[in-house]
Coordinates of C-alpha atoms and ligand atoms in Angstrom, one line a residue:
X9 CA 44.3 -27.2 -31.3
X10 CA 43.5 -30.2 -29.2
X11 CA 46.3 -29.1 -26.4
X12 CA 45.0 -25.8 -26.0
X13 CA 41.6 -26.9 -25.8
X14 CA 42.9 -29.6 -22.9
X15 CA 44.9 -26.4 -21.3
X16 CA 42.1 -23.9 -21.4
X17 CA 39.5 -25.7 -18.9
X18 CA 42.4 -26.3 -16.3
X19 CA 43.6 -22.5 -16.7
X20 CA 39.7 -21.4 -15.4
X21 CA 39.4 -24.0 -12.8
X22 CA 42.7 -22.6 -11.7
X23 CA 41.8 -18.6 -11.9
X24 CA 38.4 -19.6 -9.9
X25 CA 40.7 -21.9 -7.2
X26 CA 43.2 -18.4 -6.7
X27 CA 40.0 -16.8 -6.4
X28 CA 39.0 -18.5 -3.5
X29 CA 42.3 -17.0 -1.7
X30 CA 42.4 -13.6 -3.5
X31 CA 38.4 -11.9 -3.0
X32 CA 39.5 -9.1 -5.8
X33 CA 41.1 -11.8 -8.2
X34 CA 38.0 -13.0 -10.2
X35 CA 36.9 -10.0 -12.5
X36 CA 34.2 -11.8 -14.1
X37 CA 32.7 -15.6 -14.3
X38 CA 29.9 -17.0 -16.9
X39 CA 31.2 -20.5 -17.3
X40 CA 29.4 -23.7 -15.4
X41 CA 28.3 -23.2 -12.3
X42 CA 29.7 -26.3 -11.3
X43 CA 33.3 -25.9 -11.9
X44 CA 33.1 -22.9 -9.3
X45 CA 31.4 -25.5 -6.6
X46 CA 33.8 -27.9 -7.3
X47 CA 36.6 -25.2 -6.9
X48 CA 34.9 -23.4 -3.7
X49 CA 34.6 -27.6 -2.4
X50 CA 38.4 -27.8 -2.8
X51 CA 40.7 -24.6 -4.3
X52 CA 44.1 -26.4 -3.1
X53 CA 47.1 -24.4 -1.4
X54 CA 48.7 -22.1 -3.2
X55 CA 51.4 -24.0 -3.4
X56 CA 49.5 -26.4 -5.4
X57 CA 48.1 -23.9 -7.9
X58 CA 51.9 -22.4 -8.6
X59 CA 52.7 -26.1 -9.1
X60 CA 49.3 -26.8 -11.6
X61 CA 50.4 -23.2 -13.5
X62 CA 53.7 -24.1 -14.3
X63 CA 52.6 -27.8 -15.5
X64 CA 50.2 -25.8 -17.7
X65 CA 52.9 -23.4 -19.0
X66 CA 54.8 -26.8 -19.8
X67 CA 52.4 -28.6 -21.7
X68 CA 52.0 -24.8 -23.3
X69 CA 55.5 -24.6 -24.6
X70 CA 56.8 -28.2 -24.9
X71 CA 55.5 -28.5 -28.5
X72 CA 57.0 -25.0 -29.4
X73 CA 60.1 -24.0 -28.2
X74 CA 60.9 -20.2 -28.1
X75 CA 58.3 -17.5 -27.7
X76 CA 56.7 -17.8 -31.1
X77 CA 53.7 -20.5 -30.5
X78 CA 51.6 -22.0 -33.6
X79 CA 52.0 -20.7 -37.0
X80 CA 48.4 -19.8 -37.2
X81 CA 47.6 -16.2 -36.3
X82 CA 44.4 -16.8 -33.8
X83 CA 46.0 -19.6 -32.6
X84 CA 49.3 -17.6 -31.9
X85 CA 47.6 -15.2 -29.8
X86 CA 45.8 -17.9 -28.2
X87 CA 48.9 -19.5 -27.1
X88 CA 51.3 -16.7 -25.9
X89 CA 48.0 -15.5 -24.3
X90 CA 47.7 -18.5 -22.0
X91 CA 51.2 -18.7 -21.5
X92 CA 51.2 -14.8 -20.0
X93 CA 48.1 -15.2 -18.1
X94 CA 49.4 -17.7 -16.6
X95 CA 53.0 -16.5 -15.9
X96 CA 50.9 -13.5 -14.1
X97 CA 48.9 -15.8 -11.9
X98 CA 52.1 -17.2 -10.8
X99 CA 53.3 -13.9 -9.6
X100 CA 50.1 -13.3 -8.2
X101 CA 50.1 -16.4 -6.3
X102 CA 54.0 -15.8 -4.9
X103 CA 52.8 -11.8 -3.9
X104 CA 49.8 -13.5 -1.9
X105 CA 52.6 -15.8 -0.5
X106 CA 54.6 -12.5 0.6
X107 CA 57.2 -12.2 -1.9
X108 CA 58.0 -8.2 -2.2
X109 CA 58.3 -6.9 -6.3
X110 CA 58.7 -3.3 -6.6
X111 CA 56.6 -1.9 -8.4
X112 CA 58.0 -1.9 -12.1
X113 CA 58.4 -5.8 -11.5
X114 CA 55.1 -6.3 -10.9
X115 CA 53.8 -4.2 -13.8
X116 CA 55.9 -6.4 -16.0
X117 CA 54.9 -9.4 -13.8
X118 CA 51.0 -9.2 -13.8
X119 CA 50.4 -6.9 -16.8
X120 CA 53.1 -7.8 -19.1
X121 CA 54.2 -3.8 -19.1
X122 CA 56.1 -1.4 -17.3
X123 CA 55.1 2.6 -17.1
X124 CA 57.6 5.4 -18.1
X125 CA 59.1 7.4 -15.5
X126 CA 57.9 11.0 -15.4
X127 CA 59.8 13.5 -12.6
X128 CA 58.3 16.6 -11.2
X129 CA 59.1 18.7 -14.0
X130 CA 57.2 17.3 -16.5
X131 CA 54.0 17.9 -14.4
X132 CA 55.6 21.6 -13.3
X133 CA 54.9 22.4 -16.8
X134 CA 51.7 21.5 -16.9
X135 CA 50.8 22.9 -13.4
X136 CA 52.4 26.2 -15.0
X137 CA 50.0 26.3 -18.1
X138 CA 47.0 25.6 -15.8
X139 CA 48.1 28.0 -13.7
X140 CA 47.6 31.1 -16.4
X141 CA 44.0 29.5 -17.0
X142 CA 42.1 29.2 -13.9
X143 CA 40.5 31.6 -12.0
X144 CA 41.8 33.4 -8.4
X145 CA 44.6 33.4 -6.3
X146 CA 46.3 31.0 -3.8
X147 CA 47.2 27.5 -4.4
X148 CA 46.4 25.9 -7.7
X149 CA 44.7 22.6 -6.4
X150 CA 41.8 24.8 -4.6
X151 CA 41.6 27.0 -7.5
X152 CA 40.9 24.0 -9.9
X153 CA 38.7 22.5 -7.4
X154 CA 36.6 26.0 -6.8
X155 CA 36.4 26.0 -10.7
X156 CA 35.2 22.7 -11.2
X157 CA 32.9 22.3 -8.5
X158 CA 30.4 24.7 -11.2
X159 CA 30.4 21.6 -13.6
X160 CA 29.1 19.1 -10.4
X161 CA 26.1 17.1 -11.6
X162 CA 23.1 18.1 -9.1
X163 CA 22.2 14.9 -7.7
X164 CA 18.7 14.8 -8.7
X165 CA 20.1 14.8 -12.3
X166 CA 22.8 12.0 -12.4
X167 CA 20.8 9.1 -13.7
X168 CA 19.4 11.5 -16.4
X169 CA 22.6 12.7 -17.9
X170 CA 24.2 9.0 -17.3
X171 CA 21.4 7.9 -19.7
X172 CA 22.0 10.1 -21.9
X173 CA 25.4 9.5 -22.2
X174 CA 25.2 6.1 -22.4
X175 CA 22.7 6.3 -25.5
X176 CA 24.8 8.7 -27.3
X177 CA 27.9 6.1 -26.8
X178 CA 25.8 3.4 -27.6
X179 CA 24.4 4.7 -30.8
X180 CA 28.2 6.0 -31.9
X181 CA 30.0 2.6 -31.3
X182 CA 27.2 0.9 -33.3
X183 CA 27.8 2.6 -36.5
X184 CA 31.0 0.9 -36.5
X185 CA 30.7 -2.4 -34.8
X186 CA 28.2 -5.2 -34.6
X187 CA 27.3 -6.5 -31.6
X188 CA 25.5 -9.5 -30.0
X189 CA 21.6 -9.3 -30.3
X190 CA 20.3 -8.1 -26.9
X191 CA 23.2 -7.1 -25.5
X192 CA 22.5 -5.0 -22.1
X193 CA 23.9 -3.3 -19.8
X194 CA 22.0 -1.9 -16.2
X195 CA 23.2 1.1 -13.9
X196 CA 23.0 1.1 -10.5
X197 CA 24.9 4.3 -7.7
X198 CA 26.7 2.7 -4.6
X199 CA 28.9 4.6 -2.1
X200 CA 32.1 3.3 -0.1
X201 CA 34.1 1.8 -2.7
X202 CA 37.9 3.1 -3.5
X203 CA 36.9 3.2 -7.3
X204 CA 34.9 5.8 -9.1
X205 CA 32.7 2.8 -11.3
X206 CA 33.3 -0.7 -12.0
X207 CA 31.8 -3.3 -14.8
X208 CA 30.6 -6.5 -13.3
X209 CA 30.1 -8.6 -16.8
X210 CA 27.5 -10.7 -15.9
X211 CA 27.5 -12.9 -19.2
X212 CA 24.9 -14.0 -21.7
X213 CA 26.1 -10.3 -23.2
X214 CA 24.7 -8.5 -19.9
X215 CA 27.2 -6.0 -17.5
X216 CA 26.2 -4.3 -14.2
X217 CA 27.9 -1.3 -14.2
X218 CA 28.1 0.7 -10.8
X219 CA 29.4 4.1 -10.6
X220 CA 30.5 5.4 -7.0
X221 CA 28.5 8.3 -5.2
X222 CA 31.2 9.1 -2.1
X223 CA 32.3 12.2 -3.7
X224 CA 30.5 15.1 -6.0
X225 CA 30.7 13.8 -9.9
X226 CA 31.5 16.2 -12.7
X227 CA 30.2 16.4 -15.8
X228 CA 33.4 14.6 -17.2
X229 CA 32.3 11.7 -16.0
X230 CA 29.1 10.9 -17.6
X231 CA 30.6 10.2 -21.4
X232 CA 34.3 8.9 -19.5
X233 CA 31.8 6.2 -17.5
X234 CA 29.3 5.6 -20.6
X235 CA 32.3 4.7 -22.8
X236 CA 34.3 3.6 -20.6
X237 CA 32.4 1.1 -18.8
X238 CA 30.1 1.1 -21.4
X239 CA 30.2 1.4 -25.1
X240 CA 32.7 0.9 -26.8
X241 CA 34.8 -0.1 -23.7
X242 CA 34.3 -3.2 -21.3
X243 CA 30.8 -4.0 -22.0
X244 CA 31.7 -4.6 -25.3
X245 CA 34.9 -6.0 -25.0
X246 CA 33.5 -8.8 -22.8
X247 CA 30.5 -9.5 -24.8
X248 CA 32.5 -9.5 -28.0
X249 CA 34.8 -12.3 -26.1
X250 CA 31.8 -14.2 -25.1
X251 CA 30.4 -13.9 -28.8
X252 CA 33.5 -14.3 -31.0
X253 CA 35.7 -16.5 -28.4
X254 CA 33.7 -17.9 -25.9
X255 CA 31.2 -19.2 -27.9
X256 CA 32.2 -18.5 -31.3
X257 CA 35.3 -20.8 -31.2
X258 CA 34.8 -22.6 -28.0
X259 CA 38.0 -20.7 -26.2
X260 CA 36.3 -21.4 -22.6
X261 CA 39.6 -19.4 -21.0
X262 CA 37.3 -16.5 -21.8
X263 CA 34.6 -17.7 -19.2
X264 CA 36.1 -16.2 -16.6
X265 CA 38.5 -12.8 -16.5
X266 CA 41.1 -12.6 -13.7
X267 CA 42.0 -9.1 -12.9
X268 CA 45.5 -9.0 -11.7
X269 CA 46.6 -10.0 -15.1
X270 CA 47.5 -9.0 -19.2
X271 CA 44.3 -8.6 -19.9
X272 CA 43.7 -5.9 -17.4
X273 CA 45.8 -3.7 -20.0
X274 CA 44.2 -4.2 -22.9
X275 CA 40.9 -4.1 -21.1
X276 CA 41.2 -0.5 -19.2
X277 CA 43.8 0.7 -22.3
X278 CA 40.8 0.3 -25.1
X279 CA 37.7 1.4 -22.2
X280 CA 40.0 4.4 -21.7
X281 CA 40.7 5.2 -25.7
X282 CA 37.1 3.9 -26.2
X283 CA 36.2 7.8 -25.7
X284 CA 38.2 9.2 -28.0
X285 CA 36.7 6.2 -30.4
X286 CA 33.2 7.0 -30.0
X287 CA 34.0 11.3 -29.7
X288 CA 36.8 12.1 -31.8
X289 CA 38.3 15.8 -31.7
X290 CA 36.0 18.6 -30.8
X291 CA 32.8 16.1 -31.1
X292 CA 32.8 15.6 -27.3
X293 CA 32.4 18.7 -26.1
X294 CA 30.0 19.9 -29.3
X295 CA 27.9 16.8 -28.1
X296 CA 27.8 18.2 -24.5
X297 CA 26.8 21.6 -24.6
X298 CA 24.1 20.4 -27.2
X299 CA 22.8 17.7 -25.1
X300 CA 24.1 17.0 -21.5
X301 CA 25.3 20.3 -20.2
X302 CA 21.3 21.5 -20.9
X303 CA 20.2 18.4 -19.1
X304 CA 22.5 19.0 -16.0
X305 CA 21.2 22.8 -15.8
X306 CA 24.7 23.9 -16.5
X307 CA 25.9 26.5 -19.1
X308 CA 26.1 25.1 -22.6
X309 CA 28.6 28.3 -23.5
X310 CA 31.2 26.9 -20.9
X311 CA 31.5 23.5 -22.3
X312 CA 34.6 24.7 -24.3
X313 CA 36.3 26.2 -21.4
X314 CA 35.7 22.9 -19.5
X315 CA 37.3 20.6 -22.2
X316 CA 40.6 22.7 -23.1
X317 CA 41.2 22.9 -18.8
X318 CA 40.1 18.8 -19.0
X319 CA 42.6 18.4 -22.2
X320 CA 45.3 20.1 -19.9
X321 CA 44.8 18.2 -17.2
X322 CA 44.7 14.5 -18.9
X323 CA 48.6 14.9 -19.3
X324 CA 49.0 15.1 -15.4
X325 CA 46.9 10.9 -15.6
X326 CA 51.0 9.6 -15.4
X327 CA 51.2 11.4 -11.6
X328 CA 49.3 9.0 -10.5
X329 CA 51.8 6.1 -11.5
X330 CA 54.6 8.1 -9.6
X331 CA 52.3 8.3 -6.8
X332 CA 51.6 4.7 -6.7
X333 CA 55.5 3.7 -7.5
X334 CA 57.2 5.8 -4.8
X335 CA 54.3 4.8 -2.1
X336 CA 54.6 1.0 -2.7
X337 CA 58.1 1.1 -3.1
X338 CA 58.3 2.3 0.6
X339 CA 59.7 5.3 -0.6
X340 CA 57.1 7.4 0.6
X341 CA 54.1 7.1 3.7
X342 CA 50.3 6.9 2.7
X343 CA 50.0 10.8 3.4
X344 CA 53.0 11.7 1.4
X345 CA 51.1 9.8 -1.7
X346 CA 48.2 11.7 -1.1
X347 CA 50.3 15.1 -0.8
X348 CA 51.6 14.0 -4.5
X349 CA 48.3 13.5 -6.3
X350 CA 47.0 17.1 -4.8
X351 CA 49.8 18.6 -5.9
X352 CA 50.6 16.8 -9.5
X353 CA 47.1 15.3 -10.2
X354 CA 45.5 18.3 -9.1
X355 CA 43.0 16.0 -6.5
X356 CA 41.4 17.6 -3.9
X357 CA 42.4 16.3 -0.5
X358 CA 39.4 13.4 -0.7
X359 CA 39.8 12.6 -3.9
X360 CA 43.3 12.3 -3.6
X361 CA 42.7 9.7 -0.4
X362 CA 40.2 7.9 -2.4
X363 CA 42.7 7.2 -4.8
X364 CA 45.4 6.2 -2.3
X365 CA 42.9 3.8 -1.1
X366 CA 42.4 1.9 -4.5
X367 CA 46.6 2.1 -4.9
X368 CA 46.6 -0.1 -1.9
X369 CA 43.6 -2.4 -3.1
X370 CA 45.0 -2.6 -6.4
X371 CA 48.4 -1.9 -6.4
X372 CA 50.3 -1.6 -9.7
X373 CA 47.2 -2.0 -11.6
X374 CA 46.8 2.0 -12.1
X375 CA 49.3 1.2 -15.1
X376 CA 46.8 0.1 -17.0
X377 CA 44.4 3.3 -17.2
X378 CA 47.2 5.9 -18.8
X379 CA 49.9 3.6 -20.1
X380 CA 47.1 1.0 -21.4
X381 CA 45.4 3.9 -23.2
X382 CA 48.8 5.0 -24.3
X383 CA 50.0 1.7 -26.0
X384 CA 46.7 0.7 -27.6
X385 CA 46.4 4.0 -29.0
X386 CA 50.2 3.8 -30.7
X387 CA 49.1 0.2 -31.9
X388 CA 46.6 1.7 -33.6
X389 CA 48.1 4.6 -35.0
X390 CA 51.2 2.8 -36.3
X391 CA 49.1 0.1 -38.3
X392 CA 47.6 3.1 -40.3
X393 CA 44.2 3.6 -37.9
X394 CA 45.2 7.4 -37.7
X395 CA 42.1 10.2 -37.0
X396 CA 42.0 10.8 -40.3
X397 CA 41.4 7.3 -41.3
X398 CA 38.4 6.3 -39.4
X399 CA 37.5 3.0 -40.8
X400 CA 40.5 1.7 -40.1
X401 CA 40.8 3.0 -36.5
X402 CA 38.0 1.1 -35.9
X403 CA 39.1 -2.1 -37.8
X404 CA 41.8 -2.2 -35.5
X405 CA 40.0 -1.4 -32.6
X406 CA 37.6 -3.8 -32.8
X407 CA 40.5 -6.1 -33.9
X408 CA 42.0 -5.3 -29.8
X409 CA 38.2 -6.6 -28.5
X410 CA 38.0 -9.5 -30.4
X411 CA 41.2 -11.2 -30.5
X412 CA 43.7 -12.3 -27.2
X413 CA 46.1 -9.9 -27.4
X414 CA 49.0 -9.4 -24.8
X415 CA 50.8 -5.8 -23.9
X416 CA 53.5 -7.1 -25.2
X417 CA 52.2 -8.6 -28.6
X418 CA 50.9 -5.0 -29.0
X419 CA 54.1 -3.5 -28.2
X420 CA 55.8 -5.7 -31.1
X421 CA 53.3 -5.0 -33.5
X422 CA 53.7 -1.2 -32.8
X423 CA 57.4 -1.5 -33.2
X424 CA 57.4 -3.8 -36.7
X425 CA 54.9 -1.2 -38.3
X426 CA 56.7 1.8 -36.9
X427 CA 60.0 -0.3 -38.6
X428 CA 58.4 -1.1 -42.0
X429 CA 57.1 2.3 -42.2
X430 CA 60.7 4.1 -41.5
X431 CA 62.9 0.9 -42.9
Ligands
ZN6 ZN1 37.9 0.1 -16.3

């Protein structure tokens, strides 16, 4: 569609001008290398880039009223896609200006979602199951981090067991998807960042992925990072943009991949289900006490035990949203947050100030870990892609990595199959 294609060029130029004022805004950029020089030679105010977004957003919606866009599927997606990416720079742009949104406005402002509220008791009861598992006496939080301090990866064996992790992710996402000849992805172990890895997609189907050293990493981490950065998670959703999108249809919005913004959801919400994806049911921890738990020098017999304790302790991921909503609401100091995640994540005290740092960098974008995972996974378990029905779990999946879908597109679609199913 001519307009879109007229839109889409002006919506980069203006993610790559905010860039210039926001260092963390620009998530990833393979278009010309002359539209950033031109941008870096003259990114505007950000007066002037609210004012270009919302003549986009105009020229967006005059030909369709209403929230519906084209008639076409693809190009559907395409439009309300552009229309909420840009609706989020704008927000982005008026935060940077000083405007205060709590933080259930900005979820629903930059990520087109908000998280559930969970109180104390709902993690009480998880703390209280825990509890009758782990070893010792005395508070829980040093009795979980006593326990799991046995499952550290030795140093010396990291980039071993990382490799091997990433090859076993590799070779599982590849039975069910296709992906661009030569794809690649390379490693590479850095300290004093406030994350614990990060994909830097490079383009041309390549990603740098680096994984954070600062504190002791568990054996947990090797197939989370591997599929989560990795395969099938945002290595493979950005190159299967670039293929399909980019260059398949020409959709140059793709080119570049602001952070603070929809797409962050359905990015971190399909990395984070890409485990389950690639290691369905008991095939994770079968996988590591055959394979990584050996390579790491650590107890094959104990992978079991490690992954019922780690199943326990995924339902405590939503602390870490009431963390983040009662610190930047003001309704709680810096310390207080970090009292919260020892207590309800279970973090030991560094971990749990590690994370505080990155709720401060990143603000309300830990949404999109648990609640992404939680909404792509309900999309794809209402449209039939159940466990039991692999082939379609993965139709649909791949369906999330290759289209532009919105939080709230997925939301709908959830809702009319949940509908048809009942109605
Ligand atoms: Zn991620």
């Amino acid at each position: 569609m001519a307009m879109m294609d007229e839109v889409a060029p002006a919506y980069v130029r203006l993610v790559l001008a905010l860039g210039e004022h926001d260092a963390d805004y620009v998530d990833a950029y393979y278009g010309p290398p002359e539209w950033r020089e031109e941008v870096r030679a003259d990114a505007g105010t950000l007066e002037e880039i609210e004012d270009e977004a919302r003549t986009l957003i105009a020229r967006l919606r005059r030909p369709f009223p209403g929230d519906q866009g084209p008639a076409e599927e693809m190009e559907r997606l395409r439009w309300r896609f552009l229309v909420r990416q840009l609706e989020a720079l704008i927000a982005r742009v008026t935060m940077l200006g000083g405007e205060r949104l709590s933080f259930d406005e900005e979820s629903r402002a930059l990520y087109d979602a908000v998280a559930p509220r969970h109180g104390a008791e709902h993690f009480e009861a998880i703390l209280a199951e825990l509890d009758g598992r782990l070893p010792g006496e005395g508070p829980l939080t040093a009795r979980y981090d006593v326990w799991q301090q046995e499952f550290v990866l030795p140093p010396g064996e990291l980039d071993a067991v990382f490799q091997a992790a990433i090859a076993a992710c590799r070779e599982r996402t590849l039975e069910h998807l296709e992906l661009p000849a030569g794809e690649s992805f390379e490693v590479e172990y850095v300290t004093g960042k406030t994350w614990s890895a990060y994909n830097w997609y490079q383009g041309g189907y390549h990603s740098l992925i680096q994984v954070n050293t600062d504190l002791p990493v568990t054996i947990d981490r090797a197939i989370d990072l591997a599929c989560h950065e990795g395969y099938p998670g945002h290595h493979v959703y950005n190159a299967l943009l670039e293929e399909r999108l980019a260059r398949g249809r020409g959709w140059v919005e793709f080119m570049v991949y602001a952070l603070f913004s929809p797409q962050s959801l359905i990015a971190e919400g399909t990395a984070n289900f890409g485990i389950q994806m690639a290691f369905p049911g008991e095939q994770r921890a079968r996988f590591e006490a055959e394979t990584l738990f050996p390579l790491a020098g650590l107890d094959p017999a104990r992978a079991e035990e490690y992954y019922a304790i780690y199943g326990l302790r995924e339902g405590l991921a939503y602390a870490g949203n009431e963390a983040a909503r009662r610190y930047l609401d003001g309704e709680i100091s810096a310390d207080e947050a970090a009292d919260w995640l020892e207590r309800y994540a279970l973090m030991p005290r560094p971990r749990a100030e590690q994370r505080v740092g990155f709720i401060d960098q990143y603000r309300a974008y830990v949404i999109n870990y648990n609640l992404g995972q939680d909404l792509v996974r309900d999309y794809v378990e209402a449209l039939g892609g159940t466990p039991d029905h692999p082939e379609r779990r993965w139709e649909l999946f791949e369906g999330l990595l290759t289209a532009p879908r919105t939080p709230s597109g997925i939301v709908e679609a959830t809702e009319r199959a949940e509908q048809a199913e009942t109605g």
